[in-house]
PDB file of C-alpha atoms in Angstrom:
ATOM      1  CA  UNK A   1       0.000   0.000   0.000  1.00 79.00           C
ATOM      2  CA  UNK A   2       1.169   3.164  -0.765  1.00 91.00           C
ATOM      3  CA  UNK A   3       2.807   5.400   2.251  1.00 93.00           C
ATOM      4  CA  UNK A   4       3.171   9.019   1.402  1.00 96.00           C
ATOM      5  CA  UNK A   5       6.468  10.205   2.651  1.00 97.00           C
ATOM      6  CA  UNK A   6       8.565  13.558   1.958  1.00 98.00           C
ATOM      7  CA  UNK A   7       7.384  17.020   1.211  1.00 98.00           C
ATOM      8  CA  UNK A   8       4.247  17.454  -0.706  1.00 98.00           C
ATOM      9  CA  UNK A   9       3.072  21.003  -1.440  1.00 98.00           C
ATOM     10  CA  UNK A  10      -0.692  21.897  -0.565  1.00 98.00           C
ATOM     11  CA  UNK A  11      -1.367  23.719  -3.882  1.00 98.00           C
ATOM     12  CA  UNK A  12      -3.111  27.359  -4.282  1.00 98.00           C
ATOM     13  CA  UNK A  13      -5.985  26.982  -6.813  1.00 98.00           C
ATOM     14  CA  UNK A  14      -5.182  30.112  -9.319  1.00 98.00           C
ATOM     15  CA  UNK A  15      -8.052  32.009 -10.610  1.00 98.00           C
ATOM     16  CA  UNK A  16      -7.957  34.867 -13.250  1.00 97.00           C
ATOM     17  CA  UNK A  17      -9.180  37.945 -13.482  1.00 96.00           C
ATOM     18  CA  UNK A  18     -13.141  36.877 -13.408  1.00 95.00           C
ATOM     19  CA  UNK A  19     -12.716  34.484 -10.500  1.00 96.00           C
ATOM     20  CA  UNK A  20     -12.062  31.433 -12.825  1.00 98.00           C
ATOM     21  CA  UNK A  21      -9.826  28.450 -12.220  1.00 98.00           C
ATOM     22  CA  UNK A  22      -6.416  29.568 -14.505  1.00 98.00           C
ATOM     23  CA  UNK A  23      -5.651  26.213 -16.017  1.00 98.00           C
ATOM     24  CA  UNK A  24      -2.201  27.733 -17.185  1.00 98.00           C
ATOM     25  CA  UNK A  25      -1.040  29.467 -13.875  1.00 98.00           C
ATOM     26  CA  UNK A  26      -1.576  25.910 -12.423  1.00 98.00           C
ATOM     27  CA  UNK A  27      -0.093  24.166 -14.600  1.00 98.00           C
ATOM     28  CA  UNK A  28       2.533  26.263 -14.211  1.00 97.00           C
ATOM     29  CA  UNK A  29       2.251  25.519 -10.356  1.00 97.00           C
ATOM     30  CA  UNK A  30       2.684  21.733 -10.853  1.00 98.00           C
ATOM     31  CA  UNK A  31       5.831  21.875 -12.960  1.00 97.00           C
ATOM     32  CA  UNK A  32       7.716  24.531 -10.440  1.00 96.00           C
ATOM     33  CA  UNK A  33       7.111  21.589  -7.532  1.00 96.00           C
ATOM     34  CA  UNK A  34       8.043  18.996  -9.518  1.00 97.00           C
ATOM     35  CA  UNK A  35      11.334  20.992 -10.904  1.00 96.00           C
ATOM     36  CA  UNK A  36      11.906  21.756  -7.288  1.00 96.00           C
ATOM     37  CA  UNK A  37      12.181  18.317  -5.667  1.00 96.00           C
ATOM     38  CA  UNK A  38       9.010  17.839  -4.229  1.00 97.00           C
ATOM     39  CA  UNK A  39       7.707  14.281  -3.316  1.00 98.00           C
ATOM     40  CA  UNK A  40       4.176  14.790  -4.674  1.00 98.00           C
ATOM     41  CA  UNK A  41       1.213  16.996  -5.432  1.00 98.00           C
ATOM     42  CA  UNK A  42      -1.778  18.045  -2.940  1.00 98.00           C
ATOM     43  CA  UNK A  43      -4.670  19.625  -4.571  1.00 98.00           C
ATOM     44  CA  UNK A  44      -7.861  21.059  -3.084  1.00 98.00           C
ATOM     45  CA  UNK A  45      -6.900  21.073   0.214  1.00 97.00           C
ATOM     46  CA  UNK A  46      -7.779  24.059   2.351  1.00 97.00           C
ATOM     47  CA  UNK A  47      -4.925  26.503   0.986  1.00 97.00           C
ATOM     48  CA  UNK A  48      -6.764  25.521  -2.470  1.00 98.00           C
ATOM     49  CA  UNK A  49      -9.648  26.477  -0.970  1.00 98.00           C
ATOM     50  CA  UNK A  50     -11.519  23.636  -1.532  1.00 98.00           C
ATOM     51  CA  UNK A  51     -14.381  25.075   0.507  1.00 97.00           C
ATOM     52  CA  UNK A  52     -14.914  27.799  -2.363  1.00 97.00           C
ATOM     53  CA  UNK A  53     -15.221  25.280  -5.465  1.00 98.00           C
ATOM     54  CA  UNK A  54     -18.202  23.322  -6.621  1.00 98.00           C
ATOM     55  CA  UNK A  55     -17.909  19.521  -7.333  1.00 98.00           C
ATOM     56  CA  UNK A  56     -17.319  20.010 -11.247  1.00 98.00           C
ATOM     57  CA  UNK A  57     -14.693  22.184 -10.584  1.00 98.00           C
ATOM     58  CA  UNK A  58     -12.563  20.213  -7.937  1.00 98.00           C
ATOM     59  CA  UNK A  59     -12.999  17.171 -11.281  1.00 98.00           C
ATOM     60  CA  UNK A  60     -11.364  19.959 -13.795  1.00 98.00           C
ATOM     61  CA  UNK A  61      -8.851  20.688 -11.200  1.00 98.00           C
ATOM     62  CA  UNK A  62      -7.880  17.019 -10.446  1.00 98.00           C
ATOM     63  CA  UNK A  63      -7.591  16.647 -14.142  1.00 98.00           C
ATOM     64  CA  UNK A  64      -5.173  19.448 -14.763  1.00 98.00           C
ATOM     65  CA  UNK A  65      -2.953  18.316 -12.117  1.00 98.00           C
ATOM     66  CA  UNK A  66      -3.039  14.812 -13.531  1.00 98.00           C
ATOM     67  CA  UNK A  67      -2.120  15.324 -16.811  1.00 98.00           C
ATOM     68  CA  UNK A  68       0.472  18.090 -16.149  1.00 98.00           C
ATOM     69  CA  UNK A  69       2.185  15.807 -13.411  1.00 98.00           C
ATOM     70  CA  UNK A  70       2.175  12.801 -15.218  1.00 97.00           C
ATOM     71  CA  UNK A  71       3.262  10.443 -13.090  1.00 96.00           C
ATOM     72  CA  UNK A  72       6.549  11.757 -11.864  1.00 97.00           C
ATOM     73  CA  UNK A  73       5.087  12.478  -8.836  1.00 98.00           C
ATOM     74  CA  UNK A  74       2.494  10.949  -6.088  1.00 98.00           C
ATOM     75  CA  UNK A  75      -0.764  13.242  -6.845  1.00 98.00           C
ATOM     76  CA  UNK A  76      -3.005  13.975  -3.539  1.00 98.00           C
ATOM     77  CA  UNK A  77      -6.780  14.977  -3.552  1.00 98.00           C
ATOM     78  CA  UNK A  78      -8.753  16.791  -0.914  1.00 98.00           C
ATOM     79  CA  UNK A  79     -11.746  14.914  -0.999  1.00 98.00           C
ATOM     80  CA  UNK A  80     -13.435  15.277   2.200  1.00 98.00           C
ATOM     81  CA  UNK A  81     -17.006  16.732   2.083  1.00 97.00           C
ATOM     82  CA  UNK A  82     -19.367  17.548   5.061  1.00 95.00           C
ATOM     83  CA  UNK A  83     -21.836  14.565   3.998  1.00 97.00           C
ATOM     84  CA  UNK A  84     -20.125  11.216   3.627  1.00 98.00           C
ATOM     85  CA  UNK A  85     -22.655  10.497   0.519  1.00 98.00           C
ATOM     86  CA  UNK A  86     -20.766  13.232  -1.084  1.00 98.00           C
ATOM     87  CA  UNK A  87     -16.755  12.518   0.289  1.00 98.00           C
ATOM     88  CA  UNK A  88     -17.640   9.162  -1.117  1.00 98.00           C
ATOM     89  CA  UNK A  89     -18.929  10.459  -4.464  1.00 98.00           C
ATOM     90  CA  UNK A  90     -15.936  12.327  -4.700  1.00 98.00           C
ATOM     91  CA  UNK A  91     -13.397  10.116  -3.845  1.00 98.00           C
ATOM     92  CA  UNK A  92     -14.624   7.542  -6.454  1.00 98.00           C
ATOM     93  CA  UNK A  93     -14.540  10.271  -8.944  1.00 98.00           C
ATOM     94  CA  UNK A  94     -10.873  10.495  -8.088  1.00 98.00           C
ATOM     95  CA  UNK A  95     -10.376   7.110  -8.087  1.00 98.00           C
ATOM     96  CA  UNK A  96     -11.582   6.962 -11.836  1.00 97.00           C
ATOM     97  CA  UNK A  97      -8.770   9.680 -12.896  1.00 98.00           C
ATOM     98  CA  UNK A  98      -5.610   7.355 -11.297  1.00 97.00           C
ATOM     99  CA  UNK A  99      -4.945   9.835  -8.356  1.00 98.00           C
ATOM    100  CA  UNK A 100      -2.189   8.355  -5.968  1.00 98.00           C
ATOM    101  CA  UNK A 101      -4.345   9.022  -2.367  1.00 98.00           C
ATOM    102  CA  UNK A 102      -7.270  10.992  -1.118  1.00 98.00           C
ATOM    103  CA  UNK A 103      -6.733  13.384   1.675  1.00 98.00           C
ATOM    104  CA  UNK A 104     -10.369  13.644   3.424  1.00 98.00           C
ATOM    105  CA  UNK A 105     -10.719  16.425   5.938  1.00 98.00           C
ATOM    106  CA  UNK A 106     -13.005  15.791   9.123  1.00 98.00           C
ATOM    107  CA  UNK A 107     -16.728  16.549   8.604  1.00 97.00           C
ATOM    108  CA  UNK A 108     -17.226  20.537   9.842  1.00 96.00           C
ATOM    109  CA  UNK A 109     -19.824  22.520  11.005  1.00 93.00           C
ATOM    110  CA  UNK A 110     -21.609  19.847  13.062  1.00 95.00           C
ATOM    111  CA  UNK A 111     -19.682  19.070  16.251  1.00 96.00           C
ATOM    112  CA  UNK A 112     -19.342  15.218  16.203  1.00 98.00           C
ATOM    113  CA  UNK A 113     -18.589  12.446  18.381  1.00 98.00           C
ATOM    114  CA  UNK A 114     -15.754  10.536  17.842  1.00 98.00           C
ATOM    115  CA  UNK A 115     -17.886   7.517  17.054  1.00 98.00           C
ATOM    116  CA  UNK A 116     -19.368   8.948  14.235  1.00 98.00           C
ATOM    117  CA  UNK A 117     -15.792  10.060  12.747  1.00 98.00           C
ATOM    118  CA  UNK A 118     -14.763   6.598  13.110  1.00 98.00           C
ATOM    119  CA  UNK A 119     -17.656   5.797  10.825  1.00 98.00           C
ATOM    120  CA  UNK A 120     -17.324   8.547   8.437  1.00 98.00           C
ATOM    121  CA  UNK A 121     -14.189   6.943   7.640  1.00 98.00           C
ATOM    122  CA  UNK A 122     -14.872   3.562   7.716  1.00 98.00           C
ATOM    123  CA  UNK A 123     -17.961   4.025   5.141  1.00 98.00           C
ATOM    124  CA  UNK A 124     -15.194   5.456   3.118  1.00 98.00           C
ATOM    125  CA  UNK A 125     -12.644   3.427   3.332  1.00 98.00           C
ATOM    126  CA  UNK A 126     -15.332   0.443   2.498  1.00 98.00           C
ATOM    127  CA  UNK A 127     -16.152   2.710  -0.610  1.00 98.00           C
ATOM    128  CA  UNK A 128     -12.834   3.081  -2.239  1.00 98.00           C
ATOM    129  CA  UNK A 129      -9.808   1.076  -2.906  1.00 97.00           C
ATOM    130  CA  UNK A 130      -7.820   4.362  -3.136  1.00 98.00           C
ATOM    131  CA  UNK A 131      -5.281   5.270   0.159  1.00 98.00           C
ATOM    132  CA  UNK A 132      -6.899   7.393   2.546  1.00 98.00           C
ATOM    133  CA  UNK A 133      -5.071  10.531   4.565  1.00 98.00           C
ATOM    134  CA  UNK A 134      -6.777  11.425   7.339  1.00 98.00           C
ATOM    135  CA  UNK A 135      -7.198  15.153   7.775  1.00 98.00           C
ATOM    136  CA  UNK A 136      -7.272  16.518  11.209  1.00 98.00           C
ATOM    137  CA  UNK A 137      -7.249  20.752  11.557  1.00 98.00           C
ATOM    138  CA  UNK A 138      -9.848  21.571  14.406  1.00 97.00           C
ATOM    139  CA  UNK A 139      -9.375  25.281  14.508  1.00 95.00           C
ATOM    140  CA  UNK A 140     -11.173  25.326  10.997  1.00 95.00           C
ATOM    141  CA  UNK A 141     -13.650  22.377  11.616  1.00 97.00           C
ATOM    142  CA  UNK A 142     -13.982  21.977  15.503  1.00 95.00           C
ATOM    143  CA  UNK A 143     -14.056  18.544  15.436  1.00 98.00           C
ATOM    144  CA  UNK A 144     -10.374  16.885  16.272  1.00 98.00           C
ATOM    145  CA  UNK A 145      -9.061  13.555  15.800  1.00 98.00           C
ATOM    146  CA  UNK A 146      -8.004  11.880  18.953  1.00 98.00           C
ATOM    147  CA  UNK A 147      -5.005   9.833  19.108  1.00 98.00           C
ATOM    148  CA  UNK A 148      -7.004   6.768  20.258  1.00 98.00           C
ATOM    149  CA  UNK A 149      -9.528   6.971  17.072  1.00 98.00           C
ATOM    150  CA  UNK A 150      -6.639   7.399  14.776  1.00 98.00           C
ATOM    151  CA  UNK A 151      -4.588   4.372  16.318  1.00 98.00           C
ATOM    152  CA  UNK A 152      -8.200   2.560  15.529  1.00 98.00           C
ATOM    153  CA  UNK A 153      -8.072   3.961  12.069  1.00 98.00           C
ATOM    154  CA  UNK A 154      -4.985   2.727  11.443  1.00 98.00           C
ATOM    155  CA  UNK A 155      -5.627  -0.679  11.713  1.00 97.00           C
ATOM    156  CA  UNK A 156      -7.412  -0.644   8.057  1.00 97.00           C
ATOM    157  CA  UNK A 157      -4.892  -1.245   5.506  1.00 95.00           C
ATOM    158  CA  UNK A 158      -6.336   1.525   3.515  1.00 97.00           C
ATOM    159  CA  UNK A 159      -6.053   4.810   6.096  1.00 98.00           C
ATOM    160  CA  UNK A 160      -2.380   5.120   5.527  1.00 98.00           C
ATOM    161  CA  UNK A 161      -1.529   8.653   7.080  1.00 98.00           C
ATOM    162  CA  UNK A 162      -2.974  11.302   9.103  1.00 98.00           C
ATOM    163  CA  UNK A 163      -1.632  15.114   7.970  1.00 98.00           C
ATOM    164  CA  UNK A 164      -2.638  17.248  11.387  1.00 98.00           C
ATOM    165  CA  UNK A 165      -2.804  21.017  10.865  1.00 98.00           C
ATOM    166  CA  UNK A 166      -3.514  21.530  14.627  1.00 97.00           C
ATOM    167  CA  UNK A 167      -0.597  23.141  15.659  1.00 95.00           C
ATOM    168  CA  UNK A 168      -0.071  21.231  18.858  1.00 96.00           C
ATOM    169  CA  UNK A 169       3.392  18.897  18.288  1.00 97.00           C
ATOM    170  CA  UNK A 170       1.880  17.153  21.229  1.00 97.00           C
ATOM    171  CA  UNK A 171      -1.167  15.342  19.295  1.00 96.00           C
ATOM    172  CA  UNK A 172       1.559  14.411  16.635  1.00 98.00           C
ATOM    173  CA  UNK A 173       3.512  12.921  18.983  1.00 98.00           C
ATOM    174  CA  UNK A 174       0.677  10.689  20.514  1.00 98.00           C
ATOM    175  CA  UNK A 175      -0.139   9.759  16.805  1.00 98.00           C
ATOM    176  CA  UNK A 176       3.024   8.250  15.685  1.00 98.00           C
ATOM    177  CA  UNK A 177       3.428   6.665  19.527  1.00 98.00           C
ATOM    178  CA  UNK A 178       0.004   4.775  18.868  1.00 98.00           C
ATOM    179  CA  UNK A 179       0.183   4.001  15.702  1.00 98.00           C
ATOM    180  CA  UNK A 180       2.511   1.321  13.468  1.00 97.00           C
ATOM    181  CA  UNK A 181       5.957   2.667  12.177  1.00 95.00           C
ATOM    182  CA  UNK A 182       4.870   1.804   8.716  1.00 95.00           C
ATOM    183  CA  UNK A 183       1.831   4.779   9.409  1.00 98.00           C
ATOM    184  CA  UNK A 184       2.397   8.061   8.078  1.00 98.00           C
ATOM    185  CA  UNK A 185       2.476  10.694  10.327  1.00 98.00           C
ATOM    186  CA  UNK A 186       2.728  13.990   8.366  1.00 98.00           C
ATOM    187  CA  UNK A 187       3.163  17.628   9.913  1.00 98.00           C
ATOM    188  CA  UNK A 188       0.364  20.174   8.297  1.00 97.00           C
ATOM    189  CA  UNK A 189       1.927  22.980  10.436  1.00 97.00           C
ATOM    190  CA  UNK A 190       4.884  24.137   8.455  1.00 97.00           C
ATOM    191  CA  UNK A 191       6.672  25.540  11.647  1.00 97.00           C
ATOM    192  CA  UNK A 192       6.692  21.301  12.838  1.00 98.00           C
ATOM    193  CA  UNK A 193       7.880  19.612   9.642  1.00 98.00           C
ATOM    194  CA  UNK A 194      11.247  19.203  11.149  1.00 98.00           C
ATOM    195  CA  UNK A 195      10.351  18.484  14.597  1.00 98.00           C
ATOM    196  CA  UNK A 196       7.648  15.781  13.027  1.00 98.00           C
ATOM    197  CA  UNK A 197      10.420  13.974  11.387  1.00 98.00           C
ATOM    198  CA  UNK A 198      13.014  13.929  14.188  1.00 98.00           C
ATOM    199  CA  UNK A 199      10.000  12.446  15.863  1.00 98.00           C
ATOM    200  CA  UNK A 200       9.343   9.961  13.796  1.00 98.00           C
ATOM    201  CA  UNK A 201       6.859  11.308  11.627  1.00 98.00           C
ATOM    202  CA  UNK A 202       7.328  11.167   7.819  1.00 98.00           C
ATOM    203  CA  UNK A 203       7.462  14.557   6.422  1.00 98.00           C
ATOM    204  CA  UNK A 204       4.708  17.607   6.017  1.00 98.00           C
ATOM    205  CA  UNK A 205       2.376  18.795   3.417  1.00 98.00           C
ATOM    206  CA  UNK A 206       2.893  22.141   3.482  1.00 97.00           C
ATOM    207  CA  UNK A 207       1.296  25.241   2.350  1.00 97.00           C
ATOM    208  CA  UNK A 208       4.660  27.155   2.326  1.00 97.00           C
ATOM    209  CA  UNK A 209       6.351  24.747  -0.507  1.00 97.00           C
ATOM    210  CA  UNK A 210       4.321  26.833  -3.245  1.00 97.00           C
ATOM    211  CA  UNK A 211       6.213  29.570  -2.234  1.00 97.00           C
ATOM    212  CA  UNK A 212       9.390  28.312  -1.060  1.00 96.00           C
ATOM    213  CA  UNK A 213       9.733  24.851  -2.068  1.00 96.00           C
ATOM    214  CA  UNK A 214      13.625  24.703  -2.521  1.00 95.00           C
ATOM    215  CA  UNK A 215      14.090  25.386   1.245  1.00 96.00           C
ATOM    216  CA  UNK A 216      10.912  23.436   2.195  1.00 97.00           C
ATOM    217  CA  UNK A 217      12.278  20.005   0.157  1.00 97.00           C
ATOM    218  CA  UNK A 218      15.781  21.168   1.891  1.00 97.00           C
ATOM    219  CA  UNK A 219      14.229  20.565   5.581  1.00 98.00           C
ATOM    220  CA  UNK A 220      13.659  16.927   4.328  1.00 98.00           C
ATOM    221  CA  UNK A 221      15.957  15.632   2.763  1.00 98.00           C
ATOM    222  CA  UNK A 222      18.965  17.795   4.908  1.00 98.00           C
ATOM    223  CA  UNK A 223      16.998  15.624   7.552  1.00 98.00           C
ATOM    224  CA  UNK A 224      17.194  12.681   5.728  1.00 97.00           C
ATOM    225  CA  UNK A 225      21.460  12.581   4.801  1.00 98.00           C
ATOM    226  CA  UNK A 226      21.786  13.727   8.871  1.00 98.00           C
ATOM    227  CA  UNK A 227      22.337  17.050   8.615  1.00 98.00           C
ATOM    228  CA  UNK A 228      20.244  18.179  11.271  1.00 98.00           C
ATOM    229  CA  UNK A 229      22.002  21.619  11.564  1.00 98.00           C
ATOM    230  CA  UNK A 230      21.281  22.240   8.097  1.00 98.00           C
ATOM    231  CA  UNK A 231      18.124  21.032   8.120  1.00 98.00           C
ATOM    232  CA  UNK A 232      17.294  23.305  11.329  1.00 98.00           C
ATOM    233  CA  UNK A 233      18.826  25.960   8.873  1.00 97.00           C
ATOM    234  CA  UNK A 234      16.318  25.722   5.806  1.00 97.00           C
ATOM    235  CA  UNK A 235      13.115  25.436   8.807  1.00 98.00           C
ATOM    236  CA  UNK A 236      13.672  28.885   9.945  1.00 97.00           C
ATOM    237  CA  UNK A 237      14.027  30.146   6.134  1.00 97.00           C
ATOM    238  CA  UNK A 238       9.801  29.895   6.834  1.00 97.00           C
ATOM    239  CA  UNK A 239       9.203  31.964   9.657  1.00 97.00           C
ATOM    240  CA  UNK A 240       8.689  35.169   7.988  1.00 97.00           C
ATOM    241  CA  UNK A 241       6.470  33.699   5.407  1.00 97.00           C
ATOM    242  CA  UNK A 242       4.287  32.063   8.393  1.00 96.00           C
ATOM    243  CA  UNK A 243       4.652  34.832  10.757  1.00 96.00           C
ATOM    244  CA  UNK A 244       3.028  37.038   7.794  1.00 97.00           C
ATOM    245  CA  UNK A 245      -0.095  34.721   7.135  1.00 97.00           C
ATOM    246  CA  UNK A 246      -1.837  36.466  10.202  1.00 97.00           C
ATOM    247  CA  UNK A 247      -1.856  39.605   8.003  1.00 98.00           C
ATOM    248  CA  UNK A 248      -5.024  38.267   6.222  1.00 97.00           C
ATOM    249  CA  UNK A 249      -7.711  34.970   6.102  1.00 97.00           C
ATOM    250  CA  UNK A 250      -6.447  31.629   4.706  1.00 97.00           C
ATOM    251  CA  UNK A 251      -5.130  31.675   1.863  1.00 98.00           C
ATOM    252  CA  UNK A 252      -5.063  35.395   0.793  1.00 98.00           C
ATOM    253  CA  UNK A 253      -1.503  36.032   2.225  1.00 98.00           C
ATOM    254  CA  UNK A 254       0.155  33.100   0.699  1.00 98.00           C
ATOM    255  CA  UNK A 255      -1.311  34.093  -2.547  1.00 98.00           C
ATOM    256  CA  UNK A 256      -0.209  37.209  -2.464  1.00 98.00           C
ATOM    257  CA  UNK A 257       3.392  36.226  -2.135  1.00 97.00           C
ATOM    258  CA  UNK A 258       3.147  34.088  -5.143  1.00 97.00           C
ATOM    259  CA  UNK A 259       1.580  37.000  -7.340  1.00 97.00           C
ATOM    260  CA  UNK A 260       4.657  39.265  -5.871  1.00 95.00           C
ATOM    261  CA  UNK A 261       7.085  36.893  -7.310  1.00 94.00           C
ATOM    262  CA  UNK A 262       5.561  36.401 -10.540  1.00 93.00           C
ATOM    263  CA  UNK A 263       3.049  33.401 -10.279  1.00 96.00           C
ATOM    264  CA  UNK A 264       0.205  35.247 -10.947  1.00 97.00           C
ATOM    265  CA  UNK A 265      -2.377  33.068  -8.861  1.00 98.00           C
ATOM    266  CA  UNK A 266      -5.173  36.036  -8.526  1.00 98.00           C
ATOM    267  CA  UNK A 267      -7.074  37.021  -5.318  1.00 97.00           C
ATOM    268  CA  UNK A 268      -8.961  34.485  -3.156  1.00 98.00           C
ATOM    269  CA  UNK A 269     -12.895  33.511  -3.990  1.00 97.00           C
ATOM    270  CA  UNK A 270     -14.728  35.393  -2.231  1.00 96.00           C
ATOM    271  CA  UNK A 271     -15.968  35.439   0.820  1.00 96.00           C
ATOM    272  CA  UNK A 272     -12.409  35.724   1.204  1.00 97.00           C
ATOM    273  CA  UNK A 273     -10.966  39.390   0.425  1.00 96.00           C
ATOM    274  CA  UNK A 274      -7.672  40.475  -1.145  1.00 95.00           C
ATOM    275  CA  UNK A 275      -5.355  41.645   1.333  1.00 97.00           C
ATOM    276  CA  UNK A 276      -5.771  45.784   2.270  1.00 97.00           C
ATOM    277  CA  UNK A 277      -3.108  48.103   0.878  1.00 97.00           C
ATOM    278  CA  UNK A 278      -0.574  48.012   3.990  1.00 98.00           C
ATOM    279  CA  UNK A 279      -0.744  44.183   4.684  1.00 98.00           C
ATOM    280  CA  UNK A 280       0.059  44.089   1.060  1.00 97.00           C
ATOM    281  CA  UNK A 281       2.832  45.836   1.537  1.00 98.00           C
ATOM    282  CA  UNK A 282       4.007  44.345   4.770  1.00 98.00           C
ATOM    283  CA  UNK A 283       3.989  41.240   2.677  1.00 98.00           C
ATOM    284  CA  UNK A 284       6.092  42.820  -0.241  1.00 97.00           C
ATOM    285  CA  UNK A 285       8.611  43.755   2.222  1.00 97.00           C
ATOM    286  CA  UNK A 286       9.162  40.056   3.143  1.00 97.00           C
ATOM    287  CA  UNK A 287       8.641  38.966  -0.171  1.00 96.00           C
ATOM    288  CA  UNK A 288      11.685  41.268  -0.866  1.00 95.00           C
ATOM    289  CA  UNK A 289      13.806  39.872   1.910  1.00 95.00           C
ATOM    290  CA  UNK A 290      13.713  36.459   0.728  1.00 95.00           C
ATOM    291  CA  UNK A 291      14.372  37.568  -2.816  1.00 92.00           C
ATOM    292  CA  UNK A 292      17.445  39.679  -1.299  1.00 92.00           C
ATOM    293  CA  UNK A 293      18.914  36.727   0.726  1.00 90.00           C
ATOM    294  CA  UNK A 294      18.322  34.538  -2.962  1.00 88.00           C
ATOM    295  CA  UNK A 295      15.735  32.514  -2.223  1.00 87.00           C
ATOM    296  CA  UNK A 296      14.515  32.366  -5.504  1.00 69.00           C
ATOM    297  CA  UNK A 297      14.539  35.049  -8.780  1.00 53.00           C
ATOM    298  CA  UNK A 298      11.071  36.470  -9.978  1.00 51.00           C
ATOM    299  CA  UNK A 299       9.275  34.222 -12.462  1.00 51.00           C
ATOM    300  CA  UNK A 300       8.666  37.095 -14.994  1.00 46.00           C
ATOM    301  CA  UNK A 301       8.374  40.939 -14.667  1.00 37.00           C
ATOM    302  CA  UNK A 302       5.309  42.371 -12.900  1.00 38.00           C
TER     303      UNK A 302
END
């Protein structure tokens, strides 16, 4: 069974000028992670504001990123949905265009027991054949995974990871202590990929690898030829990045970074504003610092 391992971006979803999905711009996206080192693809996770897109579009999406990865990389799917009819609809939608694993989020909105999370995955994992990630970021859906239901979890051959975006290295640390080594703990807090992995945990998906994924591929695999100094080295490169996402809602200051370098991703879908004039240009200035310390060149000219 597949065991997803490494750094693996959580893709932006571009849109143009009229709020579309820019087929090119991701495109574009996929090939700078591959060129870049990264071990796979994540699409329509919460960075690509998978809340925000209707069912055909996450399909069109899935397709892009399939046929401009093709196959030199593990391709990830958000697929989790706040019904299970629909996460299961989904998911065997994804399963029809060859995608590598599913990520599935926990149900939101409705505060639920962990019983019934137990069997929102199960009726999934019954559904597909496909790997399943489990998703765990309560500060966005209030319901958290507990280290006890994702030890149970683990025990089906399909439900190969968790990714946990809750910030607390704590609940990672119960995770990979109750579950098998061969489970793949992965950090969704870019500020823990390192600590995840010196913990036993298997790398991160992380949102800051569209912007920065030389130094975010550098964490791992630094970590991985025992370089831990060096590897300490490239985690810090992402504290002014993640110190700056405060400066607006998910994922409007990441985006904006990207445009300011030349990846011209667009604004977020609405509900979700653009960033005001001076965050903007609080996130120019560190935009400019990385491109000072040569981080990366810009894409093309603004």
């Amino acid at each position: 069974m597949f065991k997803p391992e490494g750094v693996v971006p959580a893709l932006v979803t571009p849109f143009d000028e009229n709020g579309e999905i820019n087929e090119e711009v991701l495109r574009q996206l996929v090939r700078r992670t591959i060129d870049h080192g990264c071990h796979g693809i994540f699409a329509l996770g919460s960075n690509g504001e998978f809340f925000a897109l209707t069912y055909e579009e996450k399909v069109r999406i899935a397709k892009i990123v399939m046929d401009e990865a093709k196959g030199q990389v593990p391709v990830y799917m958000g697929t989790g949905c706040n019904s299970t009819k629909e996460t299961i609809e989904l998911t065997k939608e994804m399963e029809q265009l060859g995608v590598s694993a599913v990520s599935v989020i926990t149900p939101y909105f409705v505060k639920l027991t962990q019983s019934e999370l137990i069997s929102y995955y199960e009726a999934l994992a019954e559904a597909t054949s496909l790997p399943i990630i489990l998703y765990n970021i309560p500060g966005l859906t209030q319901n958290s995974l507990a280290p006890e239901t994702v030890a149970h979890l683990s025990k089906r051959s399909t439900i190969v990871a968790i990714k946990d975006s809750s910030g607390n290295f704590d609940n990672i640390l119960q995770y990979i202590e109750l579950t098998d080594p061969d489970f793949s703990v992965m950090a969704g807090t870019d500020s823990l990929i390192l600590a995840t992995l010196m913990a036993g945990g298997k790398g991160g998906v992380a949102a800051t690898a569209n912007f920065l994924p030389k130094a975010v591929v550098s964490i791992y695999e630094k970590w991985k030829a025992g370089d831990i100094e060096g590897a300490e080295q490239e985690q810090r490169k992402l504290r002014a990045i993640r110190n700056a996402f405060k400066l607006g809602s998910l994922p409007s200051v990441l985006k904006e970074s990207l445009n300011e370098i030349g990846l011209n991703v667009g604004n977020p879908r609405l509900p979700v504003s653009p960033l005001t004039e001076e965050a903007k240009a609080k996130v120019q200035n560190v935009v400019k610092g990385y491109i000072e310390a040569g981080e990366f060149e810009l894409l093309n000219s603004k």
